XYZ file of C-alpha atoms in Angstrom:
284
model
C 11.404 4.837 18.140
C 14.215 3.838 15.793
C 15.722 6.136 13.169
C 14.891 4.162 10.171
C 12.531 4.184 7.126
C 9.748 1.660 6.547
C 8.740 1.178 3.028
C 5.372 -0.586 2.252
C 4.472 -1.965 -1.140
C 0.842 -2.073 -2.226
C -1.171 -4.976 -3.878
C -4.647 -4.325 -2.747
C -5.610 -7.433 -0.565
C -2.138 -8.777 -0.812
C -1.372 -6.036 1.896
C -2.615 -8.429 4.496
C 0.901 -9.842 4.438
C 2.124 -6.526 5.389
C -0.520 -6.412 8.172
C 0.769 -9.291 9.584
C 4.352 -8.092 9.589
C 3.537 -4.861 11.094
C 1.181 -6.101 13.666
C 3.944 -8.408 15.201
C 6.207 -5.263 15.078
C 3.685 -3.243 16.844
C 3.314 -5.949 19.465
C 7.175 -5.789 20.091
C 6.709 -1.821 20.262
C 9.062 -1.597 17.317
C 8.356 1.820 15.449
C 10.539 3.584 12.932
C 10.884 7.308 12.484
C 9.832 7.478 8.869
C 7.153 5.536 6.726
C 6.398 5.541 3.133
C 3.103 3.646 2.082
C 2.054 2.831 -1.529
C -1.644 2.093 -2.254
C -2.549 -0.647 0.164
C 0.719 -0.007 1.895
C -0.528 3.448 2.673
C -3.406 1.958 4.645
C -0.957 -0.148 6.630
C 1.318 2.701 7.206
C -1.123 5.128 8.783
C -2.363 2.298 11.034
C 1.152 1.722 12.070
C 1.523 5.446 12.771
C -1.632 5.422 14.574
C -0.474 2.581 16.563
C -3.495 0.130 15.898
C -2.422 -3.546 15.576
C -5.087 -5.503 13.952
C -7.014 -2.676 12.289
C -5.918 -3.061 8.687
C -6.441 -6.944 9.177
C -9.872 -6.363 10.300
C -10.823 -3.826 7.632
C -9.516 -6.330 5.017
C -10.552 -9.856 6.314
C -14.249 -10.197 7.708
C -17.223 -12.366 6.918
C -20.050 -9.889 7.634
C -21.729 -9.016 4.418
C -22.518 -5.511 5.619
C -18.766 -4.796 5.819
C -18.193 -5.921 2.250
C -16.594 -3.196 0.215
C -16.839 -5.152 -3.207
C -19.412 -3.910 -5.735
C -21.140 -6.435 -7.917
C -20.941 -5.813 -11.912
C -24.129 -3.756 -12.067
C -22.974 -1.528 -9.289
C -19.407 -1.378 -11.120
C -20.909 0.063 -14.292
C -23.031 2.548 -12.307
C -20.197 3.699 -9.760
C -17.351 3.325 -12.184
C -15.561 1.485 -9.177
C -15.070 -2.073 -8.387
C -14.849 -1.264 -4.635
C -16.856 0.945 -2.313
C -14.302 3.558 -1.690
C -16.594 5.509 0.598
C -16.868 2.447 2.687
C -13.345 1.995 3.110
C -12.231 5.628 3.503
C -15.236 7.142 5.264
C -17.659 4.529 7.020
C -14.546 2.182 7.985
C -12.339 4.815 9.784
C -15.320 7.044 11.273
C -17.761 4.282 12.271
C -17.026 0.559 11.802
C -13.173 0.274 12.429
C -12.377 3.863 14.278
C -8.984 5.190 13.153
C -7.307 6.970 16.003
C -6.695 10.332 14.355
C -5.531 11.911 17.543
C -2.696 9.418 17.864
C -1.716 9.783 14.361
C -1.592 13.471 14.278
C 0.367 13.533 17.622
C 3.000 11.138 16.365
C 6.633 11.943 16.012
C 6.676 9.424 12.950
C 6.758 10.982 9.545
C 4.400 9.160 7.225
C 4.553 9.723 3.478
C 1.604 8.453 1.300
C 2.517 7.810 -2.287
C 0.067 9.101 -4.974
C 0.438 9.502 -8.797
C -0.359 12.885 -10.262
C -2.594 12.460 -13.332
C -1.454 15.440 -15.034
C 2.363 14.873 -14.605
C 2.483 11.223 -14.223
C 4.872 11.823 -11.372
C 4.804 10.281 -8.013
C 4.038 12.504 -5.151
C 4.879 11.768 -1.498
C 1.957 13.551 0.512
C 1.369 14.186 4.092
C -1.159 15.310 6.400
C -0.949 16.213 10.071
C -4.300 18.120 10.922
C -7.107 17.361 8.498
C -8.871 14.094 9.016
C -10.862 14.421 5.773
C -7.797 15.273 3.801
C -5.808 12.539 5.139
C -8.318 9.821 4.283
C -8.653 11.463 0.895
C -4.935 11.078 0.347
C -5.147 7.444 1.298
C -8.024 6.895 -1.199
C -6.170 8.365 -3.793
C -3.210 6.167 -3.199
C -5.283 3.258 -3.399
C -7.288 4.015 -6.290
C -6.327 1.443 -8.998
C -6.582 2.423 -12.459
C -9.898 1.460 -14.662
C -11.495 -0.083 -11.737
C -11.566 3.045 -9.419
C -12.261 6.731 -10.141
C -9.795 9.661 -10.195
C -9.781 11.441 -6.847
C -9.279 15.129 -6.419
C -6.829 16.335 -3.601
C -6.206 20.133 -3.485
C -7.919 20.495 -7.006
C -5.334 18.045 -8.530
C -6.228 14.645 -10.108
C -4.557 11.591 -8.604
C -4.490 7.670 -8.643
C -2.733 4.730 -7.348
C 0.747 5.711 -6.146
C 2.129 2.299 -7.495
C 1.638 3.494 -11.092
C 4.675 5.954 -10.647
C 6.639 4.528 -7.636
C 5.639 1.048 -6.697
C 8.563 0.205 -4.266
C 9.899 3.817 -3.203
C 13.468 2.759 -1.945
C 14.731 5.583 -3.952
C 12.603 7.834 -1.980
C 13.751 6.325 1.216
C 17.427 6.682 0.290
C 16.692 10.288 -0.219
C 15.399 10.836 3.216
C 18.652 9.628 4.426
C 18.152 7.143 7.119
C 20.887 4.555 7.007
C 18.460 1.771 7.971
C 15.550 0.764 5.544
C 13.209 -1.799 5.955
C 11.121 -2.999 2.933
C 7.936 -4.895 3.187
C 7.142 -6.423 -0.194
C 3.783 -8.283 -1.119
C 5.369 -10.339 -3.914
C 7.413 -13.565 -3.736
C 11.174 -13.460 -4.388
C 12.196 -13.373 -8.020
C 8.791 -11.687 -9.204
C 8.831 -9.782 -12.206
C 5.933 -7.589 -13.827
C 5.037 -8.514 -17.320
C 4.884 -6.007 -20.203
C 1.654 -4.179 -20.450
C -0.611 -6.038 -23.126
C -1.683 -3.875 -26.332
C -5.228 -4.484 -25.215
C -4.571 -2.966 -21.739
C -2.597 -0.110 -23.273
C -5.216 0.704 -25.536
C -7.721 0.805 -22.636
C -5.442 3.114 -20.934
C -5.338 5.444 -23.788
C -8.966 5.510 -24.006
C -9.793 5.905 -20.412
C -7.198 8.685 -19.621
C -6.685 10.294 -23.031
C -6.863 13.634 -21.141
C -3.678 12.581 -19.276
C -0.991 11.288 -21.797
C 1.840 11.609 -19.349
C -0.106 9.354 -16.930
C -0.791 6.910 -19.888
C 2.911 6.808 -20.599
C 3.750 5.891 -17.084
C 1.004 3.183 -16.790
C 2.216 1.397 -20.119
C 6.006 1.516 -18.688
C 4.992 0.325 -15.491
C 6.555 -3.000 -15.665
C 9.917 -1.591 -16.751
C 10.023 0.603 -13.639
C 8.834 -1.981 -11.358
C 11.501 -4.533 -12.511
C 14.073 -1.867 -12.285
C 13.103 -1.051 -8.607
C 12.888 -4.782 -7.580
C 16.609 -5.331 -9.088
C 17.622 -2.408 -6.922
C 16.016 -3.963 -3.738
C 17.790 -7.078 -4.448
C 21.122 -5.601 -4.803
C 20.741 -3.446 -1.729
C 19.519 -6.569 0.137
C 22.522 -8.668 -0.882
C 24.729 -5.906 0.093
C 23.208 -5.786 3.688
C 21.992 -2.077 3.097
C 18.315 -2.948 3.572
C 16.351 -5.374 5.238
C 13.424 -7.003 3.417
C 10.246 -9.118 4.375
C 8.499 -10.811 1.577
C 6.061 -13.782 1.189
C 7.373 -17.234 0.923
C 4.198 -18.871 0.103
C 1.897 -18.323 -2.993
C 0.327 -14.888 -2.687
C -3.245 -14.146 -2.696
C -4.838 -12.376 -5.643
C -5.062 -8.331 -5.268
C -8.798 -8.892 -5.001
C -8.887 -11.914 -3.021
C -12.340 -12.468 -1.321
C -11.896 -15.886 0.505
C -11.630 -15.622 4.411
C -9.405 -18.386 5.010
C -6.873 -17.375 2.095
C -6.569 -13.792 3.482
C -6.173 -15.112 6.887
C -3.526 -17.531 6.095
C -1.623 -14.970 4.224
C -1.946 -12.575 7.198
C -0.552 -15.185 9.356
C 2.304 -15.905 7.286
C 3.332 -12.275 7.370
C 3.024 -12.248 11.270
C 4.954 -15.469 11.386
C 7.663 -14.133 9.173
C 8.169 -11.149 11.327
C 8.118 -13.268 14.374
C 10.762 -15.694 13.070
C 13.232 -13.053 11.689
C 12.665 -10.479 14.716
C 16.144 -11.034 16.225
C 17.769 -10.798 12.597
C 15.934 -7.529 12.167
C 17.143 -6.128 15.473
C 20.755 -6.895 14.678
C 20.259 -5.062 11.330
C 18.994 -2.094 13.003
C 21.798 -1.938 15.537
């Protein structure tokens, strides 16, 4: 285990790029002492700590209809969710693609899962070392995108997608204090998030009127994201962090095409393979 912090951006199905990167690193038995996962990055993060190469890929890329986690329009209206979150965070880990809880809980790696507290609008960096159900509930909260997923209650508090408050937690990684930081992004170099449209802002205000601090954070998300990505670029230029990011057009965050997802996954795997020696030099 290397004393370093792994920072994993979210992006829903764009997270298959991260899966490819981590699968190669796991094949090389390269593990870091700390992991911070955001949204889809949290799913990749826990599978990295449980040392299960291929698991996140298999959960995301499959042709079997019975494994599909997308709801149709009618179910979306009824369930108030675009995806079957019970399938992803209950049936998958406990039945279809078993999650190795024992290895995860016994690991010496520290894994933080980023969530957004709806009442405060602040990011929280949550951990769980014993309770299986609570671990998956935290992951579910971290992945619950606004407007298309319901709020998740953890310990009596309401949470949504961690990317709303801290999309790329490099600042948190610096706070942890490890001199080496690896960042896996799911957007192309130079990407900047566009301002929230007035229509979307109004939807946020109506949907989350009970949580004004959350609404404020969601509307300002582009500003905070772009500030974070500029920091990442600066630290990368200074050689202080090591960054993986896709060099081909990304898939959408709700991509369903099997071949497109498989291609994006392979791109991540090949990126890690190609740059592995460069990564080792950085870590040394």
